[in-house]
Coordinates of C-alpha atoms in Angstrom, one line a residue:
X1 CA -3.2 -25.9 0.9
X2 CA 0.4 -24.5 1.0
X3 CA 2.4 -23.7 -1.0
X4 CA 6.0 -25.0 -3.1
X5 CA 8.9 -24.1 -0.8
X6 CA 11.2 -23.9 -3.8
X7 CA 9.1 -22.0 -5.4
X8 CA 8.7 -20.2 -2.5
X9 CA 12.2 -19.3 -1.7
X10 CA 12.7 -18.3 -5.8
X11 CA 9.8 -15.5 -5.3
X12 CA 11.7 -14.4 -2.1
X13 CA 15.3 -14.3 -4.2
X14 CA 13.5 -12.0 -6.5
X15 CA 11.4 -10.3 -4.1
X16 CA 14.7 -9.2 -2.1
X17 CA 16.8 -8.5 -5.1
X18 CA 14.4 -5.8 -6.2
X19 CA 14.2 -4.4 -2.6
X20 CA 18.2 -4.3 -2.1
X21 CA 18.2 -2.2 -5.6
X22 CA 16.2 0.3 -4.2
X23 CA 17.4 0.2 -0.9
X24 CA 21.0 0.8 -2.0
X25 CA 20.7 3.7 -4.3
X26 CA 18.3 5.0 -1.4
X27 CA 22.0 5.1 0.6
X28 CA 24.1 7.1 -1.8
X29 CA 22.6 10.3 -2.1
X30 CA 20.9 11.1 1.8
X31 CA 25.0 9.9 2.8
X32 CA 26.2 12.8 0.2
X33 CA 24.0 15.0 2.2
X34 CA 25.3 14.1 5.7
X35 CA 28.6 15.1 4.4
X36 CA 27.7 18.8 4.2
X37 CA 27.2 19.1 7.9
X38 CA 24.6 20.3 10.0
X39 CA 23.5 16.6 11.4
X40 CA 23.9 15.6 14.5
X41 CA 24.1 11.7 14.7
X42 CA 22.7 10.2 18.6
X43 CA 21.6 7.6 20.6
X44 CA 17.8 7.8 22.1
X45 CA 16.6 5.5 24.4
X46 CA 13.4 4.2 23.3
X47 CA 11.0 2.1 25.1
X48 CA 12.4 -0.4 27.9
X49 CA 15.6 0.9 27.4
X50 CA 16.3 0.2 23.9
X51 CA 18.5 2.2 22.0
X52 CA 17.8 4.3 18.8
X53 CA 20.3 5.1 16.4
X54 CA 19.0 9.0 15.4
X55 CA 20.6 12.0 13.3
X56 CA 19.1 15.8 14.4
X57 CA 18.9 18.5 12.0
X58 CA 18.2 22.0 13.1
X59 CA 17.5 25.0 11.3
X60 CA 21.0 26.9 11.1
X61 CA 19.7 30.5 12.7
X62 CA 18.7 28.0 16.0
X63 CA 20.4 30.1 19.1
X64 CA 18.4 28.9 21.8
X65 CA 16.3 32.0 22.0
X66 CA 13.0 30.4 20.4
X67 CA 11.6 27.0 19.5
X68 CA 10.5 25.6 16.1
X69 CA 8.4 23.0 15.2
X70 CA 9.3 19.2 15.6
X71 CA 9.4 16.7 12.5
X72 CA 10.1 13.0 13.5
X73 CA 10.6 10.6 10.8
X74 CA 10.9 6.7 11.6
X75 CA 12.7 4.6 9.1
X76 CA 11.0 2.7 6.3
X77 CA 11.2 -1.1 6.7
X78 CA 15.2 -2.2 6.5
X79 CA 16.6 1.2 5.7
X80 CA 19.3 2.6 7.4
X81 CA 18.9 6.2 9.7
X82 CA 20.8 8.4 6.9
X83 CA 17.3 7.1 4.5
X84 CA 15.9 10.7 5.1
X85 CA 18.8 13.2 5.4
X86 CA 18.1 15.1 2.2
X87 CA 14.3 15.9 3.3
X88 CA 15.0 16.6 7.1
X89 CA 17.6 19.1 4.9
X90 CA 15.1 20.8 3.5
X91 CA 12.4 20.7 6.2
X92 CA 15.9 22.2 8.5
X93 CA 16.3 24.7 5.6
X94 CA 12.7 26.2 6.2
X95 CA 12.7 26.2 10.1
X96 CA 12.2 22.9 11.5
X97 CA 13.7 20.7 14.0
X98 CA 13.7 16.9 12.5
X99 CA 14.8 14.0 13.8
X100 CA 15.2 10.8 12.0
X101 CA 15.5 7.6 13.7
X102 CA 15.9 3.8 12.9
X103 CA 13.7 1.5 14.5
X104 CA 14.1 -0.7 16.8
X105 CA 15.4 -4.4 15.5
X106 CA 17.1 -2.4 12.0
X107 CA 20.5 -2.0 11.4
X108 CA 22.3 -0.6 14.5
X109 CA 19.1 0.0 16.8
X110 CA 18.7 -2.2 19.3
X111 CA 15.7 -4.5 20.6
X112 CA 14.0 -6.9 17.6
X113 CA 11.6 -6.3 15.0
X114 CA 7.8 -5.6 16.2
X115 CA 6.1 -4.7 13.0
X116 CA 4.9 -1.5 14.5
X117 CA 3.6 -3.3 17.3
X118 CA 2.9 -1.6 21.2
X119 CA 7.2 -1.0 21.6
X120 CA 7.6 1.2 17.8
X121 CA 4.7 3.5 19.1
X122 CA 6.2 3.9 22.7
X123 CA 9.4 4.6 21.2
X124 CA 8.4 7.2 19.0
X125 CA 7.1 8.9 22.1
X126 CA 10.3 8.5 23.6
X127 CA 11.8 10.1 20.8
X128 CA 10.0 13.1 20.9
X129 CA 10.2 13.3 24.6
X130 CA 13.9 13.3 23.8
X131 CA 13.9 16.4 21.0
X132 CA 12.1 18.1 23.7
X133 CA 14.5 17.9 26.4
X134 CA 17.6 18.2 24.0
X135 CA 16.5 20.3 20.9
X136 CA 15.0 23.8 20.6
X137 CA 11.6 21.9 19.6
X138 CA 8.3 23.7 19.9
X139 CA 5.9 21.1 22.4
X140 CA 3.0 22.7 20.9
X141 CA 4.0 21.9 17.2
X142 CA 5.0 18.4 16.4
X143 CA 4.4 16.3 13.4
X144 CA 5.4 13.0 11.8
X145 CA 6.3 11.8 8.6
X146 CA 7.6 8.9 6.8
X147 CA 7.5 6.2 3.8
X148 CA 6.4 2.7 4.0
X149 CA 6.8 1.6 7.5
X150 CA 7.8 4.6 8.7
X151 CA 4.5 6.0 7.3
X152 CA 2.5 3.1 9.5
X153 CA 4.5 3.8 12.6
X154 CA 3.7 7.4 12.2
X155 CA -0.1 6.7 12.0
X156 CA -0.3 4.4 15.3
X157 CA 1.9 7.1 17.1
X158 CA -0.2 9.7 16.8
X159 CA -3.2 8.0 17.8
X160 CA -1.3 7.3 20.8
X161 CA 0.1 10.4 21.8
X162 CA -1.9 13.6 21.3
X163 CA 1.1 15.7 21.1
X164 CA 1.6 15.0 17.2
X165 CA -0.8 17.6 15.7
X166 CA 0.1 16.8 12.0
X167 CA 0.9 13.0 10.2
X168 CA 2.3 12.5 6.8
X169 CA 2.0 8.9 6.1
X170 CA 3.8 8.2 2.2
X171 CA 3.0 5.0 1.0
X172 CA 2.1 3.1 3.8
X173 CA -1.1 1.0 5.4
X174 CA -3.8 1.8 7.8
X175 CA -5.2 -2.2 7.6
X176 CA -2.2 -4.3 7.4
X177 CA -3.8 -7.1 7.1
X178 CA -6.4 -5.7 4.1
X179 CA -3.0 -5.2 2.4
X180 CA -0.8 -8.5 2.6
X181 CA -4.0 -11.2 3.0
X182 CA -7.1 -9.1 0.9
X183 CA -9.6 -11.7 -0.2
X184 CA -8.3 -14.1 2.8
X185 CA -5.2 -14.4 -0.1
X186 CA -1.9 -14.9 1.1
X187 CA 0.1 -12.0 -0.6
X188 CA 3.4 -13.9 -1.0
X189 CA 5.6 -12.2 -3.0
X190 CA 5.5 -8.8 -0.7
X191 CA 5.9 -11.0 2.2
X192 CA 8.9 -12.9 1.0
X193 CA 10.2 -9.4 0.3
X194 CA 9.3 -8.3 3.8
X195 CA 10.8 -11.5 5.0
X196 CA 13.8 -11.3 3.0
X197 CA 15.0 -7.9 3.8
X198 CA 14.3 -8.0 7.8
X199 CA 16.6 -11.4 7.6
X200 CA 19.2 -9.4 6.3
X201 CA 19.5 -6.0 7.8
X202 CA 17.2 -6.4 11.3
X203 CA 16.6 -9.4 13.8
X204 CA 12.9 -10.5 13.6
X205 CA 11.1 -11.0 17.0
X206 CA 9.9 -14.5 17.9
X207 CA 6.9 -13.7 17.2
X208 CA 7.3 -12.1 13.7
X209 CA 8.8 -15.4 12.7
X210 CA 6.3 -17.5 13.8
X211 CA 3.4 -14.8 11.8
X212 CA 5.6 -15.9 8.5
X213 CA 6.4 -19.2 9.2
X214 CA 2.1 -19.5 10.1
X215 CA 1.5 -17.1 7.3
X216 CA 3.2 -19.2 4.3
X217 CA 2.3 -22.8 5.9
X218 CA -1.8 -21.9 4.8
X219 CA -2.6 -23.0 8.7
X220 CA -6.3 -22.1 9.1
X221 CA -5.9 -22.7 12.6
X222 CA -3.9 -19.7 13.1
X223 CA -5.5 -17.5 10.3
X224 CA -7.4 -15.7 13.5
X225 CA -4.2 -15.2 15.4
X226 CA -2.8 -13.5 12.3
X227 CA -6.0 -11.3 11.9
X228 CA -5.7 -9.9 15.4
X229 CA -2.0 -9.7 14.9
X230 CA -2.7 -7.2 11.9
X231 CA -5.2 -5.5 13.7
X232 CA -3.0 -4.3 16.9
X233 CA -0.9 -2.9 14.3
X234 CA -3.4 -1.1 11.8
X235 CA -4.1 2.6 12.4
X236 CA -7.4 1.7 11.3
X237 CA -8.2 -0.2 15.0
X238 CA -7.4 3.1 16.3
X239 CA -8.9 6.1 13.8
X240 CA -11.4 7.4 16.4
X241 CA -8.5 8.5 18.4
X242 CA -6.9 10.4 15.2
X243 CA -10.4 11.9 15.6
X244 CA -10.8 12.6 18.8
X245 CA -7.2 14.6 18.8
X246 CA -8.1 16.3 15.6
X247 CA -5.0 15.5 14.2
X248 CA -4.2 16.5 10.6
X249 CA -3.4 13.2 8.1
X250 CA -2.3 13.3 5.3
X251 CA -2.0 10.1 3.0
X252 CA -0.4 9.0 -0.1
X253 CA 0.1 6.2 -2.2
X254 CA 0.7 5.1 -5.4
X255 CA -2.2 3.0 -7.5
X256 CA 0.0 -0.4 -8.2
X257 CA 1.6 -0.2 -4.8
X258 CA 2.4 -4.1 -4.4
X259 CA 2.8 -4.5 -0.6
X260 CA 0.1 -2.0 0.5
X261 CA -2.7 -1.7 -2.2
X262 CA -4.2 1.8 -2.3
X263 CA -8.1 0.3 -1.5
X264 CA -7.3 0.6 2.1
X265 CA -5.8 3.4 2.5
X266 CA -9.2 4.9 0.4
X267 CA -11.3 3.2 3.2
X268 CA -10.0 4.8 6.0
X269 CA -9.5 8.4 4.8
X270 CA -13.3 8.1 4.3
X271 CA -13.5 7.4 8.1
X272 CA -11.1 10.6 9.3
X273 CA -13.4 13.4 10.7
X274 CA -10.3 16.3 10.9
X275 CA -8.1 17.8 8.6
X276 CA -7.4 15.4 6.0
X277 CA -5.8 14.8 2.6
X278 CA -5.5 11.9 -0.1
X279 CA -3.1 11.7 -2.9
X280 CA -2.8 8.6 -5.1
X281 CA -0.5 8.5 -7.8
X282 CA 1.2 5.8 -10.4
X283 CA 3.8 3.7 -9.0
X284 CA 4.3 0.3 -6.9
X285 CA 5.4 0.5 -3.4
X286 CA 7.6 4.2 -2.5
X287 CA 8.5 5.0 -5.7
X288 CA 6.4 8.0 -5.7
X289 CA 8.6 9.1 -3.0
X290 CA 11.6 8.1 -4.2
X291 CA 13.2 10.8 -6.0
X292 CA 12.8 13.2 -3.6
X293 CA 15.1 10.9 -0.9
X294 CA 17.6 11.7 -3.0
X295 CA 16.8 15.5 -2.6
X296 CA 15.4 15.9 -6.4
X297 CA 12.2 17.8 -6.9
X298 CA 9.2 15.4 -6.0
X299 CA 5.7 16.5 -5.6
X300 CA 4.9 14.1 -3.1
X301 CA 7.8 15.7 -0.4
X302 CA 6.4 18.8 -1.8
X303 CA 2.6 18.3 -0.6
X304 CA 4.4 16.4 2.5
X305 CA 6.3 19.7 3.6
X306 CA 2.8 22.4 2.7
X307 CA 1.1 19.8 5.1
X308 CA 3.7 20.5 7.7
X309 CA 3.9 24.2 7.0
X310 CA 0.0 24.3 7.4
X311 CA -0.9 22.0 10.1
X312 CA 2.7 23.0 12.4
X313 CA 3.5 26.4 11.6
X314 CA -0.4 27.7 10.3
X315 CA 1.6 29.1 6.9
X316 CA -1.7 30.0 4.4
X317 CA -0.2 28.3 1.8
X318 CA -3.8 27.1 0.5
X319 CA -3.4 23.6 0.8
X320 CA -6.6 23.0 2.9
X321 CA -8.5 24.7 0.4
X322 CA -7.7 22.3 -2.8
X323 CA -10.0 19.4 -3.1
X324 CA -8.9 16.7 -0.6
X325 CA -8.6 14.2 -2.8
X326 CA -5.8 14.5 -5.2
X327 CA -5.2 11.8 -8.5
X328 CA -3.2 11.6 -11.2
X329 CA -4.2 9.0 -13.2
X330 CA -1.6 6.0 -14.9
X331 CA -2.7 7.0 -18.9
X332 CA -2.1 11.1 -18.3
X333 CA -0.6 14.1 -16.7
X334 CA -1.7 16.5 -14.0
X335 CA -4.1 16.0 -11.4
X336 CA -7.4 15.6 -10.5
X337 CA -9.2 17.1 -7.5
X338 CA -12.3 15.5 -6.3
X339 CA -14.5 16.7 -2.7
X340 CA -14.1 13.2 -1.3
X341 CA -13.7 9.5 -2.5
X342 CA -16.9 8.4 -2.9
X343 CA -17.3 11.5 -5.7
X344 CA -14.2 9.7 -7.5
X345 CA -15.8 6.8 -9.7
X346 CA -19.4 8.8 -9.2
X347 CA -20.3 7.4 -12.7
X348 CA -20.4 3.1 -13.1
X349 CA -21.5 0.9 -16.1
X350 CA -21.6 -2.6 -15.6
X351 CA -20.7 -5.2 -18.1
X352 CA -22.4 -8.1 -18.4
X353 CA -20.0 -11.5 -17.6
X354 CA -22.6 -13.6 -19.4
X355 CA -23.4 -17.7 -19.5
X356 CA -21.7 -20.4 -18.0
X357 CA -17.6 -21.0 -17.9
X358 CA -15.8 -23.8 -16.4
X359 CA -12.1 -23.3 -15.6
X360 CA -9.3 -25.8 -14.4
X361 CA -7.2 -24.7 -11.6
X362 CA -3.2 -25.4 -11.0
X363 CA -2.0 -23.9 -14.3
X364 CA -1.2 -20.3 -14.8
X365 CA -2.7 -19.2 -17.8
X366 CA -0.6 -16.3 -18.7
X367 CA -2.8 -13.8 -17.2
X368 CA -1.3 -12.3 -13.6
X369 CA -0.6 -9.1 -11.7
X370 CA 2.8 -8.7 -12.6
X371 CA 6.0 -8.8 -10.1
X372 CA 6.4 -7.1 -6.7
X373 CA 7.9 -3.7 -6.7
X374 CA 9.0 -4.2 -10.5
X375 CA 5.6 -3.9 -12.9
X376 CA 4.5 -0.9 -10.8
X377 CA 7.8 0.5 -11.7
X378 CA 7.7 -0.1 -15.2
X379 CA 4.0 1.2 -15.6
X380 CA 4.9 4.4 -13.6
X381 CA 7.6 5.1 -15.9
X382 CA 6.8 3.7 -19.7
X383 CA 3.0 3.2 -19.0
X384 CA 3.4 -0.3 -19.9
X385 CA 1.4 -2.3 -17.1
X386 CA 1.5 -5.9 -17.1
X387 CA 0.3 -7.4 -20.7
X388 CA -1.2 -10.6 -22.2
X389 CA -3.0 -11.6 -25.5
X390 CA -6.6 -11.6 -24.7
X391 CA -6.7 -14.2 -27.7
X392 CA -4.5 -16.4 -27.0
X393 CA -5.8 -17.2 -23.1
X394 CA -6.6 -21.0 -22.9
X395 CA -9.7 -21.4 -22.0
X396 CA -9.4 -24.3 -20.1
X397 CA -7.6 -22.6 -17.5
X398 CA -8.9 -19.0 -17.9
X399 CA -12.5 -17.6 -17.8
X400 CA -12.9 -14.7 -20.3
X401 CA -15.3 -12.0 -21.0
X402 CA -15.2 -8.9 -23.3
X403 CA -17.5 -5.4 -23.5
X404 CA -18.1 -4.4 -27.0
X405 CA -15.8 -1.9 -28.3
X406 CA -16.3 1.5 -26.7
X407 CA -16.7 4.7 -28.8
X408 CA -15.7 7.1 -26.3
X409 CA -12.5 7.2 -23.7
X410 CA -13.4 5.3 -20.3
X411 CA -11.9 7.3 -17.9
X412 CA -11.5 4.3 -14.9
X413 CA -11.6 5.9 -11.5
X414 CA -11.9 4.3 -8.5
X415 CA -12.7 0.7 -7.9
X416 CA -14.2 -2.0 -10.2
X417 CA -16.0 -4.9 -8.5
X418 CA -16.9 -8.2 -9.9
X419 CA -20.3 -9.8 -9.0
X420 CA -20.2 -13.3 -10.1
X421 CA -21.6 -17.0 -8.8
X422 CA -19.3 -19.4 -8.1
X423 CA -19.6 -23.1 -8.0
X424 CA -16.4 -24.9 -6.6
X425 CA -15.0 -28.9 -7.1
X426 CA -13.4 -28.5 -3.6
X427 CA -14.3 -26.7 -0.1
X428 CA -11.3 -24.6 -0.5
X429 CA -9.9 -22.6 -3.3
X430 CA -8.8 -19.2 -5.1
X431 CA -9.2 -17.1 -7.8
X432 CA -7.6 -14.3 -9.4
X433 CA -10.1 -11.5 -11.6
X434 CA -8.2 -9.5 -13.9
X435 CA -9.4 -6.1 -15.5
X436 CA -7.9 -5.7 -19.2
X437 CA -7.8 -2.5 -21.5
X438 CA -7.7 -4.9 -24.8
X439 CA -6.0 -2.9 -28.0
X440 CA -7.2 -4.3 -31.9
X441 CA -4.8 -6.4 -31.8
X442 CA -6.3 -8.0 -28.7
X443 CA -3.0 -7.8 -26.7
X444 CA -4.9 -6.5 -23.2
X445 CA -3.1 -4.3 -20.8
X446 CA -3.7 -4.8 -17.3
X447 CA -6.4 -1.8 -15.3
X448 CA -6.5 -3.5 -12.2
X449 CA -6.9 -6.9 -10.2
X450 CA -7.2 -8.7 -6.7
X451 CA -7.1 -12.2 -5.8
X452 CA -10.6 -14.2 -3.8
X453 CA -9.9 -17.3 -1.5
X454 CA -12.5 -19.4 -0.3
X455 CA -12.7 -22.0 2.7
X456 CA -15.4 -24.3 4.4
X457 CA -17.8 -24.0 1.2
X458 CA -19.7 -27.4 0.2
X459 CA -18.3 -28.7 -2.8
X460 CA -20.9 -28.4 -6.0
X461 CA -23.3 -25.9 -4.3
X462 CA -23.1 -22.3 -6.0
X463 CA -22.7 -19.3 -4.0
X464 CA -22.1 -15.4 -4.5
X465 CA -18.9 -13.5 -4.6
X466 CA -18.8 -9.7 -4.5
X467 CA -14.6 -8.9 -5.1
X468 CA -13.8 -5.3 -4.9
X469 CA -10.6 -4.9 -7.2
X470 CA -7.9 -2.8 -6.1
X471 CA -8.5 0.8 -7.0
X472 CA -7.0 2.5 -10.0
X473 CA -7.3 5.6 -11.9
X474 CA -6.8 4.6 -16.1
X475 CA -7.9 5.8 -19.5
X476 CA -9.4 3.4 -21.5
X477 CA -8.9 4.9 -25.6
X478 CA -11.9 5.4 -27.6
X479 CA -12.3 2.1 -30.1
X480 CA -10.5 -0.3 -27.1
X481 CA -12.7 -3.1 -25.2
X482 CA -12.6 -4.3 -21.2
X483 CA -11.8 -7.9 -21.1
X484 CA -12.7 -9.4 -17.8
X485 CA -10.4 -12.6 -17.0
X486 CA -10.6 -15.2 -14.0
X487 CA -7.5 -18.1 -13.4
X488 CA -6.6 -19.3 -10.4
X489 CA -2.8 -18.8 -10.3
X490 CA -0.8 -15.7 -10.0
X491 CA 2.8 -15.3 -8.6
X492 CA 1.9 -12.3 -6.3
X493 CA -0.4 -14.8 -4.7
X494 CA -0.3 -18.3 -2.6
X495 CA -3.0 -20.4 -4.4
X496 CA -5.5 -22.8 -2.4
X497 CA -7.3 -25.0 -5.0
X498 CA -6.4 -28.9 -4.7
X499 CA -4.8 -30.6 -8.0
X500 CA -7.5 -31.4 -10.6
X501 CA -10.2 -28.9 -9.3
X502 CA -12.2 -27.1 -11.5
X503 CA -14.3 -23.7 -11.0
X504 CA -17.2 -22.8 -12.7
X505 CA -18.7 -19.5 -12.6
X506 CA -22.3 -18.9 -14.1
X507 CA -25.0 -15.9 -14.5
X508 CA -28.5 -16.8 -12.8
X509 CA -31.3 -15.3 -14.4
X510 CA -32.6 -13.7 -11.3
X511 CA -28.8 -12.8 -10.0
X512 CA -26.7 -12.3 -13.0
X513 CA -22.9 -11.4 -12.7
X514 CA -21.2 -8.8 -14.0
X515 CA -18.2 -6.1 -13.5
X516 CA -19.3 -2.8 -12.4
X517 CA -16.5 -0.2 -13.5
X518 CA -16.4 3.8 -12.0
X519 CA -16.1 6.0 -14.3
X520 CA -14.8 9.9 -14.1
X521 CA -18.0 11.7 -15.1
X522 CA -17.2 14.0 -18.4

């Protein structure tokens, strides 16, 4: 039911290499913007007394004869306080007050790490409280911002305290646990890199340890003490109360992000009520955002700051009159505005997965999701996604179905389910579907995926499975087929099927299976 630990520890080695590369380069150019002056570096004492290292930036006309608006930006997961300097810059530049702080349990911050628990939102209240009292802030205009964890912590914040009128949450996660344990599937890889990087710039809590250490172990005895962990720190518990206060939210991600997959962040835009915004873009986890940390031109810091300017300062800059939902898909440029997400994949066509397959489990068969942080990466770059040869997929360990060829481009928008029944060997078990764009020469490049776990299921009696794959925007080219593929090992993933098992997944004439894929209407 677990899993290796030396395999284990090899995915968190690579995990954490890839996060240190990133987080190092993300050092170098906000320090060469510290050096030009105009930051104030300070202590703020957060909640219970804990102290937060912070930097201030104010515009340079501030004489203390009027107030501007208030930017705070929390730190993304195991970054240091200087992560932001070349945005709060900019944001200074056009007449704000920011103020960037590290949270608690990273770097030099005191207290332990909380995983945006009760403490991270009391402390960003205390921080604001502090730019209030020591700033020329506006208390009528306040706003948040921030990438990966800094985005959650934003999100909880302001449904916590009314006075932030305006959220810009970059690559971050309303349902924390829809993101790292979708399809009751441990997501291993982004929590070894989680894991990894808190052991070596923070102090985890007692309590975060014991979530990992319960989280990797497979214990189903304590899989509903993790849910309501997650929960407590999804914004999603909490949306009514962005609601209620009207706040304005504005989301982004990118479509392979590998520790918070874009599906959830899709679910609960559709539940905000007030002024609201969704961008999803190519990339894995913040590198959307990342060339604009380093002060380059990025359209995501550029939407971020018309959000501000809108929602803080009411500049009628024309952002809430675009389309709300904003996509650029992984195959071409420019955008694509849509009225909501439901109007995204408004066109489907379902694909048959016909007749009966039986698969053996414990052997990868060549077909996965890629690695954590790096495949994103290299398909938001070279638009070269994870690949395998349709053809050459053994059989015994992989489940394969193709469309015919298509005569016309399938523009993929939105998010592909599987409908399939599922006979197991054992009560307990996982599977992996994959979604393939397969070429003439039937190498397949990977559209989309998500993993399925199963527990408590009789062993030999059938049963339904409805998997929503994680949502993607891709162009399948005219003459190209849709390979459907099902294994049951994947390195992004902690696997539960017992040695020997075998799956076998079938099409009932009165219930038959098949993959429903949106479509972009033409």
């Amino acid at each position: 039911m677990g899993t290796d630990r030396k395999a284990l520890r090899t995915t968190a080695v690579g995990a954490v290499s890839a996060a240190l590369i990133a987080g190092s380069a993300l050092g170098l150019a906000p320090a060469a913007a510290a050096a030009a002056g105009g930051v104030r570096f300070v202590d703020i004492t957060g909640d219970g007394g804990t102290v937060l290292k912070a930097n201030v930036v104010t515009p340079a006309a501030a004489d203390g004869s009027r107030r501007y608006p208030l930017v705070v930006l929390p730190t993304s997961w195991s970054l240091p306080q200087i992560e932001y300097l070349a945005q709060a810059q900019k944001l200074a530049d056009s007449g704000y007050v920011v103020v960037t702080y590290n949270v608690r349990g990273f770097w030099q911050s005191g207290g332990r790490i909380e995983v945006a628990g009760p403490p991270d939102w009391a402390d960003a209240s205390k921080v604001i409280d502090w730019a209030l009292a020591h700033t020329p802030a506006d208390p009528g205009h306040i706003g948040m911002a921030g990438v990966s964890y800094g985005a959650g912590i934003s999100l909880l914040a302001a449904e916590h305290d009314p006075r932030v009128k305006a959220v810009a949450a970059l690559s971050g996660w309303a349902d924390l646990i829809g993101s790292i344990y979708s399809g009751r599937t441990q997501h291993v890889q982004a929590a070894a890199l989680l894991d990894g990087t808190a052991t070596l710039t923070g102090r985890e809590s007692p309590e975060l340890r014991q979530v990992f250490d319960d989280f990797y172990a497979s214990d189903l005895s304590k899989e509903q003490d993790l849910v309501n962990w997650g929960k407590k720190r999804s914004a999603a518990t909490y949306a009514d109360r962005l609601n209620k206060n009207g706040t304005a939210v504005l989301l982004a991600n990118g479509w392979g992000d590998s520790v918070f997959s874009p599906n959830q962040y899709a679910d609960f835009y559709e539940r905000l009520t007030g002024p609201k915004r969704l961008e999803l873009r190519p990339g894995d986890h913040a590198t959307a955002e990342l060339t604009g940390l380093f002060g380059l031109p990025n359209d995501v810091w550029t939407d971020t700051r018309r959000w501000l300017d809108r929602y803080l300062k009411g500049a009628d800059n024309g952002i809430d009159r675009e389309q709300p939902v904003q996509l650029k898909s992984r195959s071409t440029d420019g955008y694509e505005g849509y009225p909501d997400w439901k109007s995204v994949g408004a066109a489907r066509r379902k694909f048959d997965l016909a007749g009966t397959t039986t698969i053996h489990a414990n052997v990868d068969s060549g077909a996965d999701g890629g690695v954590v942080f790096l495949s994103g990466i290299l398909d938001q770059v070279a638009r070269t996604p994870p690949i395998a040869s349709i053809p050459l997929l053994p059989r015994r360990w992989a489940a394969v179905w193709q469309s015919e060829r298509h005569a016309t481009t399938q523009r993929v928008r939105g998010t592909a389910t599987l409908h399939t029944t599922l006979t197991p060997a054992a009560e307990s078990g996982t599977f992996v579907a994959y979604l393939y764009d397969v070429g003439p020469l039937g190498f397949g490049k990977l559209v989309t995926h998500a993993p399925y776990t199963w527990h408590g299921r009789t062993p030999g009696e059938a049963f339904g499975v409805d998997l929503p794959l994680y949502s993607t925007a891709y162009d399948v080219p005219a003459g190209h087929r849709l390979a459907m593929v099902v294994d049951t090992v994947d390195p992004l993933y902690i696997e539960h099927n017992p040695s020997g098992a075998q799956l076998t997944f079938s099409s009932p004439a009165d219930d038959p299976s098949y993959v429903s894929v949106p479509l972009r209407e033409q």
